[in-house]
Amino acid sequence: MSESGDVGVRDGERAEPIDTSVAHNARVWNYWLGGKDNFEPDRRVGDHVRAMFPVIGEVARADRRFLARAVRHLAGEAGVRQFLDIGTGLPTADNTHQVAQAVAPDARIVYVDNDPMVLVHARALLTSSAEGATDYVEADVHDPASILTAAARTLDFDRPVAVMLLGILNFVLDTDEAVAIVRRLMDAMPPGSYLALTHPTVELGGEANVPAMEFWNANAAPPIRARTGAEIARFLDGLELVEPGLVSCARWRLDDGEEPAVVPQYGCVARRP
Ligand SMILES: C[S@@+](CC[C@H](N)C(=O)[O-])C[C@H]1O[C@@H](n2cnc3c(N)ncnc32)[C@H](O)[C@@H]1O
């Protein structure tokens, strides 16, 4: 278990080299969000995708706003104190621990990603409140058993956990495998736990995702896919959807004054009964 007020970095102590010659998702996502943690190949592919799919920057920003609203809801109304955020991305504004601990300073957060650059930044940036804890695990979403073992150092699986899979199941190309991963993770959590997810789609006006993702898969890593609402609903089997259900993430429980928009990225929160 990590010490309170600390960020622990364990599995990543092996210093994996960062390949800057090929565009990588975490860095391109950072570029679309207006961040500075990216390289020329990331910006080149990011610009090309944006030319094919102009709404992508809006998708990225809507996804991050969804994260903030979902975590505030989970830490507030739902009373959750533990978060397992898989596919963290490079640290930016309103990271999960900042949003959760602003509501509940004793919240405990485990971040998981497999990008070596996220690991480097996590070490520097993912700090915790004194009352809570933040840990970082370098692991692959295809290996939920390793994630659960590592997360158990910081999280108590006898108490509710919010499992966050934002923009990550789209990198598990086989839908049956993705469903099995979600089930393995949620089966390890007690009743009263939650799943929060976002996922790109060709619905909701996302037709241009098809050629943009083909370009991505030929020029960047890791390969990605979109899913229909019906395919995404399979991840929610056995869970109870929180209102307003599976919707464009830009429409989920808006804050006062937020404009209801539609971006081709589904978002939802669901409870394990
Ligand atoms: C689109 S970003 C989303 C970041 C953040 N969750 C958000 O919603 O803003 C996807 C993240 O998933 C990570 N990722 C991709 N494939 C992964 C895998 N197989 N295992 C773990 N992380 C992965 C990437 O490195 C990247 O940081």
PDB file of C-alpha atoms and ligand atoms in Angstrom:
ATOM      1  CA  MET A   1       0.000   0.000   0.000  1.00  0.00           C
ATOM      2  CA  SER A   2       1.323   3.450  -0.825  1.00  0.00           C
ATOM      3  CA  GLU A   3       1.991   5.910   1.957  1.00  0.00           C
ATOM      4  CA  SER A   4      -0.664   8.552   2.480  1.00  0.00           C
ATOM      5  CA  GLY A   5       0.115  11.756   0.646  1.00  0.00           C
ATOM      6  CA  ASP A   6       2.490   9.990  -1.722  1.00  0.00           C
ATOM      7  CA  VAL A   7       2.463   8.701  -5.214  1.00  0.00           C
ATOM      8  CA  GLY A   8       3.917   5.224  -5.498  1.00  0.00           C
ATOM      9  CA  VAL A   9       5.532   4.036  -8.690  1.00  0.00           C
ATOM     10  CA  ARG A  10       6.402   0.389  -8.508  1.00  0.00           C
ATOM     11  CA  ASP A  11       6.130  -1.708 -11.606  1.00  0.00           C
ATOM     12  CA  GLY A  12       7.594   1.025 -13.770  1.00  0.00           C
ATOM     13  CA  GLU A  13      10.954   1.188 -12.031  1.00  0.00           C
ATOM     14  CA  ARG A  14      12.315  -0.554 -15.109  1.00  0.00           C
ATOM     15  CA  ALA A  15      13.003   2.498 -17.301  1.00  0.00           C
ATOM     16  CA  GLU A  16      11.432   1.567 -20.628  1.00  0.00           C
ATOM     17  CA  PRO A  17      12.660   3.714 -23.529  1.00  0.00           C
ATOM     18  CA  ILE A  18      10.122   6.154 -24.971  1.00  0.00           C
ATOM     19  CA  ASP A  19       9.713   5.724 -28.737  1.00  0.00           C
ATOM     20  CA  THR A  20       9.150   9.227 -30.076  1.00  0.00           C
ATOM     21  CA  SER A  21       9.396   8.219 -33.751  1.00  0.00           C
ATOM     22  CA  VAL A  22       5.852   6.813 -33.958  1.00  0.00           C
ATOM     23  CA  ALA A  23       2.734   8.685 -32.839  1.00  0.00           C
ATOM     24  CA  HIS A  24       1.390   7.260 -29.563  1.00  0.00           C
ATOM     25  CA  ASN A  25      -2.117   7.607 -28.268  1.00  0.00           C
ATOM     26  CA  ALA A  26      -1.401   9.186 -24.870  1.00  0.00           C
ATOM     27  CA  ARG A  27       0.718  11.924 -26.474  1.00  0.00           C
ATOM     28  CA  VAL A  28      -1.682  12.605 -29.382  1.00  0.00           C
ATOM     29  CA  TRP A  29      -4.595  12.783 -26.920  1.00  0.00           C
ATOM     30  CA  ASN A  30      -2.519  15.295 -24.953  1.00  0.00           C
ATOM     31  CA  TYR A  31      -1.968  17.272 -28.189  1.00  0.00           C
ATOM     32  CA  TRP A  32      -5.714  17.349 -28.970  1.00  0.00           C
ATOM     33  CA  LEU A  33      -6.325  18.564 -25.421  1.00  0.00           C
ATOM     34  CA  GLY A  34      -3.911  21.466 -26.000  1.00  0.00           C
ATOM     35  CA  GLY A  35      -1.079  19.968 -23.890  1.00  0.00           C
ATOM     36  CA  LYS A  36       2.667  20.204 -24.453  1.00  0.00           C
ATOM     37  CA  ASP A  37       3.714  16.615 -23.728  1.00  0.00           C
ATOM     38  CA  ASN A  38       3.987  15.456 -27.337  1.00  0.00           C
ATOM     39  CA  PHE A  39       6.476  15.208 -30.198  1.00  0.00           C
ATOM     40  CA  GLU A  40       6.531  16.084 -33.876  1.00  0.00           C
ATOM     41  CA  PRO A  41       5.215  12.674 -35.124  1.00  0.00           C
ATOM     42  CA  ASP A  42       2.368  12.921 -32.593  1.00  0.00           C
ATOM     43  CA  ARG A  43       1.414  16.397 -33.830  1.00  0.00           C
ATOM     44  CA  ARG A  44       1.679  15.354 -37.483  1.00  0.00           C
ATOM     45  CA  VAL A  45      -0.665  12.382 -37.043  1.00  0.00           C
ATOM     46  CA  GLY A  46      -2.878  14.422 -34.689  1.00  0.00           C
ATOM     47  CA  ASP A  47      -3.269  17.158 -37.318  1.00  0.00           C
ATOM     48  CA  HIS A  48      -3.993  14.628 -40.058  1.00  0.00           C
ATOM     49  CA  VAL A  49      -6.687  12.900 -37.991  1.00  0.00           C
ATOM     50  CA  ARG A  50      -8.178  16.297 -37.100  1.00  0.00           C
ATOM     51  CA  ALA A  51      -8.356  17.190 -40.798  1.00  0.00           C
ATOM     52  CA  MET A  52     -10.288  13.945 -41.445  1.00  0.00           C
ATOM     53  CA  PHE A  53     -12.374  14.115 -38.273  1.00  0.00           C
ATOM     54  CA  PRO A  54     -12.571  17.782 -37.219  1.00  0.00           C
ATOM     55  CA  VAL A  55     -14.593  17.126 -34.061  1.00  0.00           C
ATOM     56  CA  ILE A  56     -11.786  15.105 -32.410  1.00  0.00           C
ATOM     57  CA  GLY A  57     -10.577  18.008 -30.215  1.00  0.00           C
ATOM     58  CA  GLU A  58     -14.121  18.522 -28.997  1.00  0.00           C
ATOM     59  CA  VAL A  59     -14.397  14.791 -28.288  1.00  0.00           C
ATOM     60  CA  ALA A  60     -11.232  14.885 -26.158  1.00  0.00           C
ATOM     61  CA  ARG A  61     -12.378  17.936 -24.199  1.00  0.00           C
ATOM     62  CA  ALA A  62     -15.905  16.523 -23.723  1.00  0.00           C
ATOM     63  CA  ASP A  63     -14.389  13.267 -22.462  1.00  0.00           C
ATOM     64  CA  ARG A  64     -12.343  15.137 -19.829  1.00  0.00           C
ATOM     65  CA  ARG A  65     -15.377  17.168 -18.743  1.00  0.00           C
ATOM     66  CA  PHE A  66     -17.314  13.910 -18.434  1.00  0.00           C
ATOM     67  CA  LEU A  67     -14.505  12.568 -16.225  1.00  0.00           C
ATOM     68  CA  ALA A  68     -14.824  15.561 -13.884  1.00  0.00           C
ATOM     69  CA  ARG A  69     -18.636  15.354 -13.657  1.00  0.00           C
ATOM     70  CA  ALA A  70     -18.642  11.569 -13.233  1.00  0.00           C
ATOM     71  CA  VAL A  71     -15.969  11.586 -10.507  1.00  0.00           C
ATOM     72  CA  ARG A  72     -17.717  14.453  -8.681  1.00  0.00           C
ATOM     73  CA  HIS A  73     -20.961  12.478  -8.797  1.00  0.00           C
ATOM     74  CA  LEU A  74     -19.261   9.282  -7.629  1.00  0.00           C
ATOM     75  CA  ALA A  75     -17.312  10.910  -4.786  1.00  0.00           C
ATOM     76  CA  GLY A  76     -20.272  13.139  -3.847  1.00  0.00           C
ATOM     77  CA  GLU A  77     -23.798  11.745  -4.242  1.00  0.00           C
ATOM     78  CA  ALA A  78     -22.656   8.110  -4.578  1.00  0.00           C
ATOM     79  CA  GLY A  79     -20.190   8.318  -1.657  1.00  0.00           C
ATOM     80  CA  VAL A  80     -17.406   6.328  -3.375  1.00  0.00           C
ATOM     81  CA  ARG A  81     -13.954   6.695  -1.806  1.00  0.00           C
ATOM     82  CA  GLN A  82     -11.870   4.444  -4.071  1.00  0.00           C
ATOM     83  CA  PHE A  83     -11.108   4.835  -7.770  1.00  0.00           C
ATOM     84  CA  LEU A  84      -9.316   2.539 -10.216  1.00  0.00           C
ATOM     85  CA  ASP A  85      -8.587   4.673 -13.298  1.00  0.00           C
ATOM     86  CA  ILE A  86      -7.349   2.431 -16.128  1.00  0.00           C
ATOM     87  CA  GLY A  87      -5.935   4.216 -19.193  1.00  0.00           C
ATOM     88  CA  THR A  88      -5.124   7.352 -17.220  1.00  0.00           C
ATOM     89  CA  GLY A  89      -3.502   9.362 -19.994  1.00  0.00           C
ATOM     90  CA  LEU A  90      -0.879  12.042 -19.461  1.00  0.00           C
ATOM     91  CA  PRO A  91      -1.647  14.213 -16.442  1.00  0.00           C
ATOM     92  CA  THR A  92      -3.677  17.296 -17.366  1.00  0.00           C
ATOM     93  CA  ALA A  93      -6.141  19.578 -15.570  1.00  0.00           C
ATOM     94  CA  ASP A  94      -8.705  17.857 -13.321  1.00  0.00           C
ATOM     95  CA  ASN A  95      -7.091  14.475 -12.985  1.00  0.00           C
ATOM     96  CA  THR A  96      -9.194  11.893 -11.134  1.00  0.00           C
ATOM     97  CA  HIS A  97      -7.465  12.325  -7.756  1.00  0.00           C
ATOM     98  CA  GLN A  98      -7.813  16.107  -7.887  1.00  0.00           C
ATOM     99  CA  VAL A  99     -11.538  15.951  -8.633  1.00  0.00           C
ATOM    100  CA  ALA A 100     -12.222  13.145  -6.135  1.00  0.00           C
ATOM    101  CA  GLN A 101     -10.122  14.583  -3.314  1.00  0.00           C
ATOM    102  CA  ALA A 102     -11.670  18.049  -3.758  1.00  0.00           C
ATOM    103  CA  VAL A 103     -14.944  16.358  -2.744  1.00  0.00           C
ATOM    104  CA  ALA A 104     -13.514  13.703  -0.390  1.00  0.00           C
ATOM    105  CA  PRO A 105      -9.918  14.327   0.737  1.00  0.00           C
ATOM    106  CA  ASP A 106      -9.623  10.745   1.971  1.00  0.00           C
ATOM    107  CA  ALA A 107     -10.267   9.302  -1.508  1.00  0.00           C
ATOM    108  CA  ARG A 108      -7.787   6.668  -2.696  1.00  0.00           C
ATOM    109  CA  ILE A 109      -6.923   6.471  -6.383  1.00  0.00           C
ATOM    110  CA  VAL A 110      -4.953   3.928  -8.393  1.00  0.00           C
ATOM    111  CA  TYR A 111      -3.929   4.975 -11.894  1.00  0.00           C
ATOM    112  CA  VAL A 112      -3.041   2.394 -14.549  1.00  0.00           C
ATOM    113  CA  ASP A 113      -1.516   2.945 -17.982  1.00  0.00           C
ATOM    114  CA  ASN A 114       1.000   1.117 -20.170  1.00  0.00           C
ATOM    115  CA  ASP A 115       2.616   4.137 -21.855  1.00  0.00           C
ATOM    116  CA  PRO A 116       6.144   4.772 -20.504  1.00  0.00           C
ATOM    117  CA  MET A 117       5.706   8.525 -20.900  1.00  0.00           C
ATOM    118  CA  VAL A 118       2.612   8.483 -18.685  1.00  0.00           C
ATOM    119  CA  LEU A 119       4.733   6.665 -16.112  1.00  0.00           C
ATOM    120  CA  VAL A 120       7.398   9.388 -16.175  1.00  0.00           C
ATOM    121  CA  HIS A 121       4.804  12.128 -15.712  1.00  0.00           C
ATOM    122  CA  ALA A 122       2.878  10.219 -13.087  1.00  0.00           C
ATOM    123  CA  ARG A 123       5.982  10.154 -10.949  1.00  0.00           C
ATOM    124  CA  ALA A 124       6.278  13.923 -11.098  1.00  0.00           C
ATOM    125  CA  LEU A 125       2.661  15.024 -11.069  1.00  0.00           C
ATOM    126  CA  LEU A 126       0.277  12.562  -9.468  1.00  0.00           C
ATOM    127  CA  THR A 127       0.461  13.599  -5.831  1.00  0.00           C
ATOM    128  CA  SER A 128      -2.219  13.036  -3.209  1.00  0.00           C
ATOM    129  CA  SER A 129      -3.942  14.850  -0.356  1.00  0.00           C
ATOM    130  CA  ALA A 130      -2.472  13.995   3.055  1.00  0.00           C
ATOM    131  CA  GLU A 131      -5.635  12.087   4.034  1.00  0.00           C
ATOM    132  CA  GLY A 132      -5.893  10.038   0.827  1.00  0.00           C
ATOM    133  CA  ALA A 133      -3.534   8.045  -1.342  1.00  0.00           C
ATOM    134  CA  THR A 134      -2.532   7.891  -4.991  1.00  0.00           C
ATOM    135  CA  ASP A 135      -0.709   5.041  -6.626  1.00  0.00           C
ATOM    136  CA  TYR A 136       0.428   4.422 -10.187  1.00  0.00           C
ATOM    137  CA  VAL A 137       0.658   0.997 -11.797  1.00  0.00           C
ATOM    138  CA  GLU A 138       2.253   0.333 -15.148  1.00  0.00           C
ATOM    139  CA  ALA A 139       0.117  -2.454 -16.621  1.00  0.00           C
ATOM    140  CA  ASP A 140      -1.830  -3.507 -19.684  1.00  0.00           C
ATOM    141  CA  VAL A 141      -5.628  -3.499 -19.697  1.00  0.00           C
ATOM    142  CA  HIS A 142      -5.486  -6.886 -21.450  1.00  0.00           C
ATOM    143  CA  ASP A 143      -4.189  -8.297 -18.143  1.00  0.00           C
ATOM    144  CA  PRO A 144      -6.875  -7.446 -15.561  1.00  0.00           C
ATOM    145  CA  ALA A 145      -5.551 -10.004 -13.062  1.00  0.00           C
ATOM    146  CA  SER A 146      -2.227  -8.124 -12.766  1.00  0.00           C
ATOM    147  CA  ILE A 147      -4.072  -4.823 -12.453  1.00  0.00           C
ATOM    148  CA  LEU A 148      -6.218  -6.169  -9.617  1.00  0.00           C
ATOM    149  CA  THR A 149      -3.216  -7.601  -7.767  1.00  0.00           C
ATOM    150  CA  ALA A 150      -1.327  -4.310  -7.989  1.00  0.00           C
ATOM    151  CA  ALA A 151      -4.372  -2.173  -7.135  1.00  0.00           C
ATOM    152  CA  ALA A 152      -5.029  -4.236  -4.010  1.00  0.00           C
ATOM    153  CA  ARG A 153      -1.945  -2.629  -2.449  1.00  0.00           C
ATOM    154  CA  THR A 154      -3.877   0.642  -2.230  1.00  0.00           C
ATOM    155  CA  LEU A 155      -7.574  -0.215  -2.588  1.00  0.00           C
ATOM    156  CA  ASP A 156      -9.733  -2.322  -0.282  1.00  0.00           C
ATOM    157  CA  PHE A 157     -11.910  -4.538  -2.464  1.00  0.00           C
ATOM    158  CA  ASP A 158     -14.327  -5.095   0.422  1.00  0.00           C
ATOM    159  CA  ARG A 159     -15.483  -1.491  -0.023  1.00  0.00           C
ATOM    160  CA  PRO A 160     -16.998   0.078  -3.178  1.00  0.00           C
ATOM    161  CA  VAL A 161     -14.639   1.038  -5.979  1.00  0.00           C
ATOM    162  CA  ALA A 162     -15.336   3.121  -9.077  1.00  0.00           C
ATOM    163  CA  VAL A 163     -13.628   1.426 -12.026  1.00  0.00           C
ATOM    164  CA  MET A 164     -12.928   4.018 -14.701  1.00  0.00           C
ATOM    165  CA  LEU A 165     -12.403   2.887 -18.304  1.00  0.00           C
ATOM    166  CA  LEU A 166     -12.395   6.169 -20.200  1.00  0.00           C
ATOM    167  CA  GLY A 167     -11.251   5.955 -23.803  1.00  0.00           C
ATOM    168  CA  ILE A 168      -9.456   2.633 -23.251  1.00  0.00           C
ATOM    169  CA  LEU A 169     -11.731  -0.283 -24.229  1.00  0.00           C
ATOM    170  CA  ASN A 170     -11.418   1.025 -27.796  1.00  0.00           C
ATOM    171  CA  PHE A 171      -7.848  -0.374 -27.701  1.00  0.00           C
ATOM    172  CA  VAL A 172      -9.121  -3.887 -26.949  1.00  0.00           C
ATOM    173  CA  LEU A 173     -10.048  -4.811 -30.487  1.00  0.00           C
ATOM    174  CA  ASP A 174     -11.930  -8.039 -29.799  1.00  0.00           C
ATOM    175  CA  THR A 175     -15.325  -7.258 -28.266  1.00  0.00           C
ATOM    176  CA  ASP A 176     -15.661 -10.621 -26.480  1.00  0.00           C
ATOM    177  CA  GLU A 177     -12.259 -10.042 -24.877  1.00  0.00           C
ATOM    178  CA  ALA A 178     -13.216  -6.482 -23.876  1.00  0.00           C
ATOM    179  CA  VAL A 179     -16.465  -7.761 -22.322  1.00  0.00           C
ATOM    180  CA  ALA A 180     -14.496 -10.421 -20.411  1.00  0.00           C
ATOM    181  CA  ILE A 181     -12.041  -7.787 -19.119  1.00  0.00           C
ATOM    182  CA  VAL A 182     -14.866  -5.582 -17.819  1.00  0.00           C
ATOM    183  CA  ARG A 183     -16.527  -8.603 -16.199  1.00  0.00           C
ATOM    184  CA  ARG A 184     -13.260  -9.721 -14.545  1.00  0.00           C
ATOM    185  CA  LEU A 185     -12.733  -6.236 -13.109  1.00  0.00           C
ATOM    186  CA  MET A 186     -16.320  -5.716 -11.932  1.00  0.00           C
ATOM    187  CA  ASP A 187     -16.595  -9.246 -10.488  1.00  0.00           C
ATOM    188  CA  ALA A 188     -13.663  -8.360  -8.210  1.00  0.00           C
ATOM    189  CA  MET A 189     -15.555  -5.350  -6.811  1.00  0.00           C
ATOM    190  CA  PRO A 190     -18.221  -5.530  -4.090  1.00  0.00           C
ATOM    191  CA  PRO A 191     -21.883  -4.534  -4.603  1.00  0.00           C
ATOM    192  CA  GLY A 192     -22.223  -0.749  -4.597  1.00  0.00           C
ATOM    193  CA  SER A 193     -19.187  -0.383  -6.888  1.00  0.00           C
ATOM    194  CA  TYR A 194     -19.416   1.535 -10.143  1.00  0.00           C
ATOM    195  CA  LEU A 195     -18.172   1.416 -13.715  1.00  0.00           C
ATOM    196  CA  ALA A 196     -17.598   4.701 -15.559  1.00  0.00           C
ATOM    197  CA  LEU A 197     -16.744   4.457 -19.238  1.00  0.00           C
ATOM    198  CA  THR A 198     -16.396   6.446 -22.411  1.00  0.00           C
ATOM    199  CA  HIS A 199     -15.996   4.949 -25.861  1.00  0.00           C
ATOM    200  CA  PRO A 200     -15.779   6.323 -29.440  1.00  0.00           C
ATOM    201  CA  THR A 201     -18.525   5.427 -31.871  1.00  0.00           C
ATOM    202  CA  VAL A 202     -19.497   5.751 -35.506  1.00  0.00           C
ATOM    203  CA  GLU A 203     -22.972   6.697 -34.270  1.00  0.00           C
ATOM    204  CA  LEU A 204     -23.893  10.144 -32.879  1.00  0.00           C
ATOM    205  CA  GLY A 205     -22.516  11.750 -36.056  1.00  0.00           C
ATOM    206  CA  GLY A 206     -19.232   9.815 -35.869  1.00  0.00           C
ATOM    207  CA  GLU A 207     -19.183   8.352 -39.406  1.00  0.00           C
ATOM    208  CA  ALA A 208     -15.835  10.072 -40.093  1.00  0.00           C
ATOM    209  CA  ASN A 209     -14.342   7.977 -37.295  1.00  0.00           C
ATOM    210  CA  VAL A 210     -14.104   5.102 -39.810  1.00  0.00           C
ATOM    211  CA  PRO A 211     -11.522   6.587 -42.216  1.00  0.00           C
ATOM    212  CA  ALA A 212      -9.808   8.528 -39.405  1.00  0.00           C
ATOM    213  CA  MET A 213      -9.290   5.310 -37.429  1.00  0.00           C
ATOM    214  CA  GLU A 214      -8.076   3.509 -40.561  1.00  0.00           C
ATOM    215  CA  PHE A 215      -5.470   6.258 -40.970  1.00  0.00           C
ATOM    216  CA  TRP A 216      -4.582   5.989 -37.278  1.00  0.00           C
ATOM    217  CA  ASN A 217      -4.142   2.230 -37.457  1.00  0.00           C
ATOM    218  CA  ALA A 218      -1.774   2.568 -40.430  1.00  0.00           C
ATOM    219  CA  ASN A 219       0.322   5.334 -38.864  1.00  0.00           C
ATOM    220  CA  ALA A 220       0.167   5.277 -35.075  1.00  0.00           C
ATOM    221  CA  ALA A 221      -0.070   3.049 -32.006  1.00  0.00           C
ATOM    222  CA  PRO A 222      -1.868   1.290 -30.491  1.00  0.00           C
ATOM    223  CA  PRO A 223      -4.589   0.261 -32.988  1.00  0.00           C
ATOM    224  CA  ILE A 224      -8.074   1.484 -32.169  1.00  0.00           C
ATOM    225  CA  ARG A 225     -11.717   0.740 -33.026  1.00  0.00           C
ATOM    226  CA  ALA A 226     -15.116   2.355 -32.528  1.00  0.00           C
ATOM    227  CA  ARG A 227     -18.224   0.519 -31.285  1.00  0.00           C
ATOM    228  CA  THR A 228     -21.959   0.906 -31.626  1.00  0.00           C
ATOM    229  CA  GLY A 229     -24.142   1.702 -28.637  1.00  0.00           C
ATOM    230  CA  ALA A 230     -25.422  -1.897 -28.743  1.00  0.00           C
ATOM    231  CA  GLU A 231     -21.851  -3.247 -28.558  1.00  0.00           C
ATOM    232  CA  ILE A 232     -20.993  -0.901 -25.689  1.00  0.00           C
ATOM    233  CA  ALA A 233     -24.167  -1.980 -23.860  1.00  0.00           C
ATOM    234  CA  ARG A 234     -22.611  -5.468 -23.575  1.00  0.00           C
ATOM    235  CA  PHE A 235     -20.050  -3.990 -21.128  1.00  0.00           C
ATOM    236  CA  LEU A 236     -22.956  -3.024 -18.869  1.00  0.00           C
ATOM    237  CA  ASP A 237     -24.543  -6.483 -18.540  1.00  0.00           C
ATOM    238  CA  GLY A 238     -25.541  -7.101 -14.923  1.00  0.00           C
ATOM    239  CA  LEU A 239     -25.011  -3.465 -13.947  1.00  0.00           C
ATOM    240  CA  GLU A 240     -27.620  -0.742 -13.286  1.00  0.00           C
ATOM    241  CA  LEU A 241     -27.237   2.333 -15.451  1.00  0.00           C
ATOM    242  CA  VAL A 242     -27.194   5.637 -13.569  1.00  0.00           C
ATOM    243  CA  GLU A 243     -29.410   8.319 -15.188  1.00  0.00           C
ATOM    244  CA  PRO A 244     -29.293   9.509 -17.951  1.00  0.00           C
ATOM    245  CA  GLY A 245     -27.914   6.158 -19.158  1.00  0.00           C
ATOM    246  CA  LEU A 246     -25.632   5.588 -22.143  1.00  0.00           C
ATOM    247  CA  VAL A 247     -25.505   8.936 -23.965  1.00  0.00           C
ATOM    248  CA  SER A 248     -23.015  11.166 -25.734  1.00  0.00           C
ATOM    249  CA  CYS A 249     -20.519  11.904 -22.959  1.00  0.00           C
ATOM    250  CA  ALA A 250     -21.096  15.613 -23.644  1.00  0.00           C
ATOM    251  CA  ARG A 251     -24.709  15.244 -22.439  1.00  0.00           C
ATOM    252  CA  TRP A 252     -24.149  13.292 -19.227  1.00  0.00           C
ATOM    253  CA  ARG A 253     -25.349  15.210 -16.127  1.00  0.00           C
ATOM    254  CA  LEU A 254     -24.289  18.655 -17.256  1.00  0.00           C
ATOM    255  CA  ASP A 255     -23.284  21.305 -14.751  1.00  0.00           C
ATOM    256  CA  ASP A 256     -25.321  24.503 -14.621  1.00  0.00           C
ATOM    257  CA  GLY A 257     -24.491  26.678 -17.611  1.00  0.00           C
ATOM    258  CA  GLU A 258     -22.910  23.853 -19.652  1.00  0.00           C
ATOM    259  CA  GLU A 259     -24.199  23.686 -23.232  1.00  0.00           C
ATOM    260  CA  PRO A 260     -25.697  20.314 -24.155  1.00  0.00           C
ATOM    261  CA  ALA A 261     -23.679  19.163 -27.186  1.00  0.00           C
ATOM    262  CA  VAL A 262     -23.414  15.806 -28.946  1.00  0.00           C
ATOM    263  CA  VAL A 263     -19.992  14.343 -29.676  1.00  0.00           C
ATOM    264  CA  PRO A 264     -19.455  10.842 -31.122  1.00  0.00           C
ATOM    265  CA  GLN A 265     -18.187   9.437 -27.838  1.00  0.00           C
ATOM    266  CA  TYR A 266     -20.534   7.445 -25.592  1.00  0.00           C
ATOM    267  CA  GLY A 267     -20.308   7.878 -21.839  1.00  0.00           C
ATOM    268  CA  CYS A 268     -22.082   6.308 -18.893  1.00  0.00           C
ATOM    269  CA  VAL A 269     -21.876   5.385 -15.232  1.00  0.00           C
ATOM    270  CA  ALA A 270     -23.330   2.092 -14.000  1.00  0.00           C
ATOM    271  CA  ARG A 271     -23.658   0.515 -10.539  1.00  0.00           C
ATOM    272  CA  ARG A 272     -22.964  -3.031  -9.508  1.00  0.00           C
ATOM    273  CA  PRO A 273     -26.103  -4.080  -7.589  1.00  0.00           C
TER     274      PRO A 273
HETATM  275  C1  LIG B   1      -7.596   8.211 -25.178  1.00  0.00           C
HETATM  276  S1  LIG B   1      -6.497   8.169 -23.817  1.00  0.00           S
HETATM  277  C2  LIG B   1      -7.667   8.459 -22.520  1.00  0.00           C
HETATM  278  C3  LIG B   1      -7.045   9.085 -21.296  1.00  0.00           C
HETATM  279  C4  LIG B   1      -8.039   9.368 -20.174  1.00  0.00           C
HETATM  280  N1  LIG B   1      -8.648   8.140 -19.661  1.00  0.00           N
HETATM  281  C5  LIG B   1      -9.114  10.311 -20.642  1.00  0.00           C
HETATM  282  O1  LIG B   1     -10.260   9.851 -20.787  1.00  0.00           O
HETATM  283  O2  LIG B   1      -8.804  11.475 -20.863  1.00  0.00           O
HETATM  284  C6  LIG B   1      -6.167   6.412 -23.658  1.00  0.00           C
HETATM  285  C7  LIG B   1      -5.084   6.015 -22.658  1.00  0.00           C
HETATM  286  O3  LIG B   1      -5.077   4.580 -22.606  1.00  0.00           O
HETATM  287  C8  LIG B   1      -3.736   4.117 -22.587  1.00  0.00           C
HETATM  288  N2  LIG B   1      -3.707   2.768 -23.135  1.00  0.00           N
HETATM  289  C9  LIG B   1      -3.854   2.383 -24.432  1.00  0.00           C
HETATM  290  N3  LIG B   1      -3.776   1.053 -24.542  1.00  0.00           N
HETATM  291  C10 LIG B   1      -3.559   0.576 -23.301  1.00  0.00           C
HETATM  292  C11 LIG B   1      -3.381  -0.738 -22.766  1.00  0.00           C
HETATM  293  N4  LIG B   1      -3.399  -1.809 -23.555  1.00  0.00           N
HETATM  294  N5  LIG B   1      -3.194  -0.864 -21.433  1.00  0.00           N
HETATM  295  C12 LIG B   1      -3.154   0.232 -20.615  1.00  0.00           C
HETATM  296  N6  LIG B   1      -3.313   1.496 -21.074  1.00  0.00           N
HETATM  297  C13 LIG B   1      -3.507   1.663 -22.392  1.00  0.00           C
HETATM  298  C14 LIG B   1      -2.978   5.115 -23.435  1.00  0.00           C
HETATM  299  O4  LIG B   1      -1.593   5.092 -23.129  1.00  0.00           O
HETATM  300  C15 LIG B   1      -3.661   6.422 -23.068  1.00  0.00           C
HETATM  301  O5  LIG B   1      -3.020   7.029 -21.979  1.00  0.00           O
END
